[in-house]
Short mmCIF file of C-alpha atoms in Angstrom, two decimals:
data_model
loop_
_atom_site.label_atom_id
_atom_site.label_comp_id
_atom_site.label_asym_id
_atom_site.label_seq_id
_atom_site.Cartn_x
_atom_site.Cartn_y
_atom_site.Cartn_z
CA MET K 1 0.00 0.00 0.00
CA THR K 2 1.36 3.43 -0.96
CA LYS K 3 1.30 6.37 1.44
CA SER K 4 -1.37 8.10 -0.65
CA ASP K 5 -3.56 4.97 -0.59
CA PHE K 6 -3.18 4.89 3.20
CA ILE K 7 -4.21 8.54 3.51
CA PHE K 8 -7.22 8.05 1.26
CA GLY K 9 -8.26 5.19 3.52
CA LEU K 10 -8.16 7.56 6.50
CA LEU K 11 -10.15 10.19 4.61
CA ARG K 12 -12.85 7.74 3.53
CA SER K 13 -13.24 6.56 7.11
CA ALA K 14 -13.73 10.16 8.32
CA LEU K 15 -15.98 11.31 5.46
CA TRP K 16 -18.34 8.36 5.74
CA GLN K 17 -17.83 7.62 9.46
CA THR K 18 -16.92 4.01 8.75
CA PRO K 19 -14.50 1.79 10.75
CA HIS K 20 -10.86 1.65 9.76
CA PRO K 21 -8.66 -1.38 10.50
CA HIS K 22 -6.74 -0.86 13.73
CA PHE K 23 -3.01 -0.11 13.49
CA LYS K 24 -0.09 1.13 15.53
CA MET K 25 1.66 4.30 14.35
CA SER K 26 5.20 5.33 15.23
CA PRO K 27 6.07 9.02 15.84
CA TYR K 28 7.84 9.09 12.46
CA GLU K 29 4.79 7.70 10.65
CA TYR K 30 2.49 10.05 12.56
CA LYS K 31 4.56 13.09 11.52
CA ALA K 32 4.65 12.00 7.87
CA VAL K 33 0.87 11.57 7.74
CA MET K 34 0.20 14.86 9.54
CA ASP K 35 2.58 16.72 7.22
CA ASP K 36 0.61 15.44 4.25
CA GLY K 37 -2.62 16.30 6.03
CA GLU K 38 -1.43 19.89 6.45
CA LYS K 39 -0.27 20.10 2.84
CA GLN K 40 -3.65 18.89 1.61
CA CYS K 41 -5.74 20.81 4.20
CA VAL K 42 -7.36 17.62 5.53
CA MET K 43 -5.66 17.35 8.91
CA GLY K 44 -8.97 17.44 10.77
CA LEU K 45 -10.29 14.46 8.83
CA ILE K 46 -7.14 12.48 9.62
CA ILE K 47 -7.45 13.37 13.31
CA ASP K 48 -11.09 12.27 13.27
CA CYS K 49 -10.18 8.88 11.80
CA LEU K 50 -7.30 8.30 14.22
CA ARG K 51 -9.40 9.20 17.27
CA SER K 52 -12.65 7.52 16.21
CA ASN K 53 -10.86 4.23 15.55
CA ASN K 54 -8.64 4.39 18.67
CA MET K 55 -5.42 4.03 16.72
CA GLU K 56 -2.39 3.23 18.84
CA LEU K 57 -0.15 6.32 19.12
CA THR K 58 2.54 7.45 21.52
CA LYS K 59 1.45 9.75 24.33
CA LYS K 60 3.33 12.67 22.77
CA CYS K 61 1.52 12.16 19.45
CA VAL K 62 -1.85 11.98 21.19
CA VAL K 63 -1.20 15.26 23.01
CA HIS K 64 -0.12 16.90 19.75
CA MET K 65 -3.22 15.59 17.97
CA LEU K 66 -5.56 16.91 20.67
CA GLN K 67 -3.90 20.32 20.51
CA LEU K 68 -4.44 20.42 16.75
CA GLN K 69 -8.06 19.40 17.14
CA ASN K 70 -8.72 22.09 19.75
CA THR K 71 -7.13 24.70 17.50
CA LEU K 72 -9.24 23.64 14.50
CA GLU K 73 -12.46 23.73 16.52
CA ALA K 74 -11.64 27.16 17.96
CA GLU K 75 -10.82 28.54 14.50
CA ASN K 76 -14.08 27.22 13.08
CA LYS K 77 -16.05 28.81 15.91
CA ARG K 78 -14.30 32.12 15.30
CA ILE K 79 -15.02 32.02 11.56
CA ASN K 80 -18.64 31.01 12.18
CA SER K 81 -19.07 33.95 14.53
CA GLY K 82 -17.85 36.34 11.83
CA LEU K 83 -20.12 34.71 9.26
CA HIS K 84 -23.13 35.08 11.55
CA GLU K 85 -22.36 38.77 12.08
CA LEU K 86 -22.17 39.27 8.33
CA CYS K 87 -25.48 37.53 7.63
CA GLN K 88 -27.25 39.39 10.42
CA LEU K 89 -25.92 42.75 9.21
CA PHE K 90 -27.23 42.14 5.69
CA GLU K 91 -30.54 40.68 6.85
CA ILE K 92 -31.29 43.70 9.06
CA ASN K 93 -30.45 46.07 6.21
CA HIS K 94 -32.29 44.06 3.51
CA ILE K 95 -29.24 43.38 1.37
CA THR K 96 -29.18 40.20 -0.70
CA THR K 97 -26.05 38.10 -0.35
CA ILE K 98 -24.82 34.63 -1.30
CA VAL K 99 -22.09 32.95 0.78
CA VAL K 100 -20.03 30.39 -1.12
CA LYS K 101 -17.51 27.67 -0.27
CA GLY K 102 -15.99 27.70 3.19
CA GLN K 103 -18.33 27.21 6.12
CA THR K 104 -21.36 26.54 3.91
CA LEU K 105 -19.62 23.42 2.61
CA GLY K 106 -18.05 22.60 5.96
CA ALA K 107 -21.55 22.35 7.41
CA LEU K 108 -22.08 19.26 5.23
CA TYR K 109 -19.22 17.32 6.84
CA PRO K 110 -19.94 14.72 9.54
CA LYS K 111 -17.93 16.88 11.96
CA PRO K 112 -17.92 20.45 10.58
CA MET K 113 -15.57 21.79 13.25
CA LEU K 114 -12.75 19.60 11.94
CA ARG K 115 -12.69 21.04 8.43
CA THR K 116 -9.66 23.25 7.76
CA ILE K 117 -10.87 26.83 7.55
CA GLY K 118 -10.36 29.42 4.83
CA ASP K 119 -11.67 32.94 4.40
CA ILE K 120 -15.30 34.02 4.03
CA ASP K 121 -16.37 34.53 0.41
CA PHE K 122 -19.67 36.22 -0.31
CA TYR K 123 -21.35 37.64 -3.40
CA ILE K 124 -23.34 40.86 -3.56
CA PRO K 125 -25.42 41.64 -6.68
CA ALA K 126 -24.30 44.76 -8.54
CA LYS K 127 -27.30 46.85 -7.47
CA HIS K 128 -26.42 46.38 -3.78
CA PHE K 129 -22.63 46.26 -3.99
CA GLU K 130 -21.76 49.87 -3.07
CA LYS K 131 -24.48 49.98 -0.44
CA ALA K 132 -23.05 46.83 1.15
CA ARG K 133 -19.51 48.19 1.01
CA LYS K 134 -20.46 51.43 2.75
CA LEU K 135 -22.54 49.57 5.34
CA ILE K 136 -19.64 47.31 6.30
CA GLU K 137 -17.21 50.22 6.46
CA LYS K 138 -19.58 52.15 8.73
CA GLU K 139 -20.71 49.35 11.04
CA TRP K 140 -17.46 47.39 11.27
CA LYS K 141 -15.09 50.36 11.11
CA VAL K 142 -12.99 48.92 8.28
CA GLU K 143 -11.71 50.37 5.01
CA ILE K 144 -12.52 48.43 1.85
CA GLU K 145 -10.30 49.48 -1.02
CA ASP K 146 -10.21 48.19 -4.58
CA GLY K 147 -7.27 45.88 -5.18
CA GLU K 148 -5.81 44.17 -8.23
CA SER K 149 -8.78 41.82 -8.63
CA LYS K 150 -11.78 42.93 -10.64
CA MET K 151 -13.74 40.05 -9.17
CA HIS K 152 -13.72 41.01 -5.49
CA VAL K 153 -12.51 43.36 -2.78
CA SER K 154 -10.91 42.08 0.43
CA PHE K 155 -10.92 43.26 4.01
CA ARG K 156 -10.17 41.97 7.52
CA TYR K 157 -12.54 42.12 10.47
CA LYS K 158 -11.79 40.55 13.85
CA ASP K 159 -8.77 38.91 12.27
CA ILE K 160 -10.96 37.16 9.68
CA GLU K 161 -10.30 37.56 5.96
CA PHE K 162 -13.42 38.44 3.93
CA GLU K 163 -13.74 38.52 0.14
CA MET K 164 -16.71 40.51 -1.15
CA HIS K 165 -17.40 39.44 -4.73
CA ARG K 166 -18.79 41.51 -7.57
CA PHE K 167 -19.04 38.26 -9.51
CA LEU K 168 -18.20 34.71 -8.53
CA ARG K 169 -15.81 33.63 -11.27
CA GLU K 170 -13.66 35.56 -13.72
CA PHE K 171 -13.51 34.39 -17.33
CA PRO K 172 -11.12 35.75 -19.97
CA ASN K 173 -13.90 35.22 -22.53
CA LYS K 174 -16.48 38.04 -22.31
CA SER K 175 -19.41 36.01 -23.59
CA MET K 176 -18.72 33.26 -21.04
CA GLN K 177 -18.43 35.89 -18.32
CA LYS K 178 -21.77 37.43 -19.20
CA ALA K 179 -23.50 34.05 -19.37
CA PHE K 180 -21.99 32.94 -16.05
CA ASN K 181 -22.99 36.13 -14.22
CA LYS K 182 -26.53 35.81 -15.54
CA LEU K 183 -26.70 32.17 -14.45
CA MET K 184 -25.58 32.92 -10.89
CA ASP K 185 -28.33 35.56 -10.55
CA ALA K 186 -31.05 33.38 -12.05
CA TYR K 187 -31.97 31.34 -8.97
CA PRO K 188 -33.03 32.26 -5.41
CA PRO K 189 -30.68 31.48 -2.49
CA PHE K 190 -30.69 28.11 -0.78
CA HIS K 191 -30.09 28.13 2.99
CA VAL K 192 -27.82 25.83 4.97
CA GLN K 193 -27.41 25.56 8.72
CA VAL K 194 -24.08 26.75 10.07
CA GLU K 195 -24.12 26.40 13.85
CA ASP K 196 -27.90 26.83 14.06
CA MET K 197 -28.02 29.85 11.75
CA ASP K 198 -29.50 29.93 8.27
CA VAL K 199 -26.83 31.04 5.81
CA PRO K 200 -27.79 31.85 2.19
CA THR K 201 -25.79 30.06 -0.48
CA LEU K 202 -26.28 28.90 -4.07
CA MET K 203 -29.07 26.49 -4.86
CA PRO K 204 -27.70 22.90 -4.96
CA THR K 205 -27.38 22.45 -8.74
CA MET K 206 -25.61 25.78 -9.24
CA ASN K 207 -23.56 25.17 -6.10
CA VAL K 208 -22.21 21.94 -7.58
CA PHE K 209 -21.36 23.73 -10.83
CA TYR K 210 -19.71 26.66 -9.04
CA THR K 211 -17.81 24.53 -6.50
CA PHE K 212 -16.44 22.36 -9.28
CA LEU K 213 -15.60 25.39 -11.42
CA HIS K 214 -13.72 27.06 -8.57
CA LEU K 215 -11.79 23.84 -7.95
CA TYR K 216 -10.96 23.32 -11.62
CA HIS K 217 -10.01 26.95 -12.25
CA HIS K 218 -7.46 26.95 -9.42
CA PHE K 219 -6.28 23.45 -10.28
CA ILE K 220 -5.40 24.58 -13.80
CA LYS K 221 -3.75 27.82 -12.69
CA MET K 222 -2.18 27.23 -9.28
CA GLY K 223 -3.10 23.91 -7.70
CA VAL K 224 -5.69 22.74 -5.18
CA ALA K 225 -5.72 20.45 -2.16
CA LEU K 226 -7.66 17.31 -1.33
CA ARG K 227 -9.90 19.47 0.86
CA GLN K 228 -11.52 20.94 -2.25
CA LEU K 229 -12.22 17.43 -3.53
CA CYS K 230 -13.70 16.48 -0.15
CA ASP K 231 -15.88 19.60 -0.28
CA LEU K 232 -17.30 18.61 -3.65
CA THR K 233 -17.79 15.03 -2.46
CA MET K 234 -19.82 16.10 0.57
CA LEU K 235 -21.86 18.56 -1.53
CA LEU K 236 -22.77 15.90 -4.07
CA HIS K 237 -23.64 13.42 -1.33
CA HIS K 238 -25.79 15.63 0.87
CA GLN K 239 -27.59 17.47 -1.92
CA ASN K 240 -27.95 14.43 -4.15
CA GLU K 241 -31.75 14.44 -4.21
CA ARG K 242 -31.94 18.22 -4.74
CA ILE K 243 -29.58 18.33 -7.73
CA ASP K 244 -31.31 18.78 -11.07
CA ARG K 245 -29.16 16.42 -13.13
CA LYS K 246 -30.55 17.56 -16.46
CA LEU K 247 -29.88 21.23 -15.63
CA LEU K 248 -26.38 20.44 -14.39
CA GLN K 249 -25.55 18.45 -17.53
CA GLN K 250 -26.88 21.26 -19.72
CA THR K 251 -24.89 23.88 -17.79
CA LEU K 252 -21.66 21.89 -18.00
CA ASP K 253 -22.22 21.34 -21.73
CA ASN K 254 -22.96 25.02 -22.37
CA PHE K 255 -19.75 26.15 -20.67
CA GLY K 256 -17.65 23.28 -22.00
CA PHE K 257 -16.74 21.63 -18.69
CA THR K 258 -18.49 18.25 -18.94
CA LYS K 259 -15.35 16.20 -19.61
CA ALA K 260 -13.43 18.02 -16.89
CA PHE K 261 -16.25 17.38 -14.41
CA ARG K 262 -16.26 13.68 -15.26
CA ALA K 263 -12.48 13.44 -14.83
CA ILE K 264 -12.65 14.96 -11.35
CA GLY K 265 -15.59 12.66 -10.62
CA THR K 266 -13.40 9.60 -11.06
CA ILE K 267 -11.26 10.77 -8.11
CA LEU K 268 -14.29 11.39 -5.92
CA ILE K 269 -15.64 7.91 -6.61
CA GLU K 270 -12.47 5.82 -6.67
CA LYS K 271 -10.44 7.57 -3.99
CA LEU K 272 -12.89 9.35 -1.69
CA GLY K 273 -15.68 6.78 -1.76
CA LEU K 274 -18.55 8.78 -3.27
CA PRO K 275 -21.20 6.24 -4.35
CA GLU K 276 -21.16 6.11 -8.15
CA GLU K 277 -24.93 6.59 -8.32
CA GLU K 278 -24.55 9.92 -6.48
CA PHE K 279 -22.31 11.37 -9.15
CA PRO K 280 -24.83 13.22 -11.32
CA ILE K 281 -23.56 12.35 -14.81
CA PRO K 282 -22.24 9.09 -16.28
CA ILE K 283 -18.49 8.40 -16.22
CA SER K 284 -16.54 6.33 -18.74
CA ASP K 285 -13.19 4.54 -18.51
CA SER K 286 -11.61 7.19 -20.74
CA ASP K 287 -12.20 9.79 -18.00
CA LYS K 288 -9.91 7.91 -15.61
CA LYS K 289 -6.69 8.81 -17.46
CA TYR K 290 -7.25 12.50 -16.88
CA GLY K 291 -8.49 11.91 -13.34
CA GLU K 292 -5.31 10.01 -12.49
CA ARG K 293 -3.14 12.76 -13.98
CA ALA K 294 -5.07 15.42 -12.07
CA LEU K 295 -4.66 13.49 -8.82
CA GLN K 296 -0.89 13.20 -9.35
CA LEU K 297 -0.64 16.99 -9.61
CA ILE K 298 -2.85 17.57 -6.57
CA LEU K 299 -0.79 15.21 -4.45
CA LYS K 300 2.46 16.77 -5.67
CA HIS K 301 1.68 20.46 -5.37
CA GLY K 302 -0.80 20.74 -2.50
CA ASN K 303 -3.01 23.69 -1.67
CA TRP K 304 -2.52 26.63 -4.06
CA GLY K 305 0.62 24.98 -5.40
CA GLN K 306 2.54 26.18 -2.34
CA TYR K 307 4.63 23.02 -2.08
CA GLU K 308 6.20 23.20 -5.49
CA ARG K 309 9.90 23.95 -5.84
CA GLY K 310 10.87 27.59 -5.42
CA SER K 311 7.42 28.77 -4.39
CA HIS K 312 8.71 30.57 -1.31
CA ASP K 313 10.72 33.11 -3.36
CA ARG K 314 7.81 34.73 -5.14
CA LYS K 315 9.81 37.68 -6.49
CA SER K 316 12.38 35.63 -8.37
CA PHE K 317 12.62 34.79 -12.08
CA LYS K 318 12.80 31.15 -11.03
CA TYR K 319 9.40 31.32 -9.36
CA LEU K 320 7.88 33.22 -12.28
CA PHE K 321 9.18 30.66 -14.76
CA GLU K 322 7.91 27.73 -12.67
CA ARG K 323 4.44 29.27 -12.30
CA ALA K 324 4.19 29.97 -16.03
CA TYR K 325 5.42 26.48 -16.90
CA PHE K 326 3.01 24.88 -14.43
CA ARG K 327 0.03 26.74 -15.89
CA LEU K 328 1.05 26.20 -19.50
CA SER K 329 1.63 22.46 -19.09
CA ASN K 330 -1.66 22.02 -17.23
CA GLN K 331 -3.67 23.99 -19.75
CA LEU K 332 -2.16 22.07 -22.67
CA PHE K 333 -2.52 18.61 -21.09
CA PHE K 334 -6.11 19.21 -20.04
CA LEU K 335 -7.02 21.08 -23.24
CA ARG K 336 -9.30 18.25 -24.37
CA LEU K 337 -11.31 18.47 -21.15
CA SER K 338 -12.27 22.13 -21.54
CA PRO K 339 -11.00 23.42 -24.91
CA LYS K 340 -12.94 26.70 -25.01
CA TYR K 341 -11.91 27.71 -21.50
CA ASN K 342 -8.28 26.57 -21.79
CA CYS K 343 -7.81 28.27 -25.15
CA SER K 344 -9.13 31.54 -23.79
CA LEU K 345 -6.67 31.28 -20.90
CA LEU K 346 -3.77 30.44 -23.23
CA LEU K 347 -4.51 33.23 -25.68
CA SER K 348 -5.31 36.05 -23.30
CA GLU K 349 -4.89 35.62 -19.56
CA LEU K 350 -1.63 33.65 -19.37
CA PRO K 351 0.43 36.04 -21.58
CA SER K 352 -0.96 39.16 -19.90
CA LYS K 353 -0.51 37.82 -16.36
CA THR K 354 3.02 36.64 -17.11
CA TRP K 355 3.91 40.04 -18.55
CA GLU K 356 2.47 41.83 -15.51
CA ARG K 357 4.45 39.59 -13.14
CA THR K 358 7.63 40.15 -15.17
CA LYS K 359 7.20 43.92 -15.00
CA SER K 360 6.62 43.72 -11.24
CA LEU K 361 10.07 42.18 -10.80
CA PHE K 362 11.61 45.47 -11.96
CA SER K 363 9.32 47.82 -10.05
#
């Protein structure tokens, strides 16, 4: 059994709350597994499996594991508190919002407090955007300035990072951008329970499309972690009966992501244990080749590609070259999975972004 197979076994046990064969783990083995858990943002799931199945660890490892669990739970409570404040502020002031990813997906896990946290991403329709910005600045005493991104503005409140989105995904192709924005506004919010509070998010079918698209976009450009795959797995499982399969298939076809979605689906089914009947579109054997290649890259590079060689020196030519090479090779290899999207990235965004980064080295 390879180390990755072992880790997937731990993840499946935690995701589905199923028994795992008992084993004894040395301090060296414990550290190696936890390092991978940190790299892939699934440390909480590994802790859950180890504790739930009473794995045999040294006392020092047990103490370390409990400390990590307490930290994760405290961080989730802190993020949930900020999310609740945000939702209450908008509800009182009659501002429509949609919260995506993060805690809204974490709520679908068997033990939500053990999901590795991120920031809080929320979308405000254009007609309310400036009103919402001014309201937050006034009530929370923060300054929200436009940054480099056209898609969102960022701010910190109570040491929590918030991203306030003008639109939920940026496309280099203008017609795709217009169609996507229209699609995200076409359906009413769907509410999920996050620590006993109703939080508005995307309706299940669009949430599956968006969650996949966010995963795939960052996978192609920078790299993602196993946590994002676990998020999509839990979303597909818990919202299975609410997903309009015909609408999802049509949406994926219209935007040219059907083959990419199927490739990612092979990982969810074969590695993370999603029942095949809960994956909303049929998968063929030919999808597995791309799924296996995608998984190799995810395991190698980790969350946001931060574990690739040279990534710590972000102002060097070496880093710039590696990032450009990583994106170019990904976009070419996976061209068949999403030709329209990848071609638009290759012809417009990649050259412009690379040129901007190159100029920044001399500024």
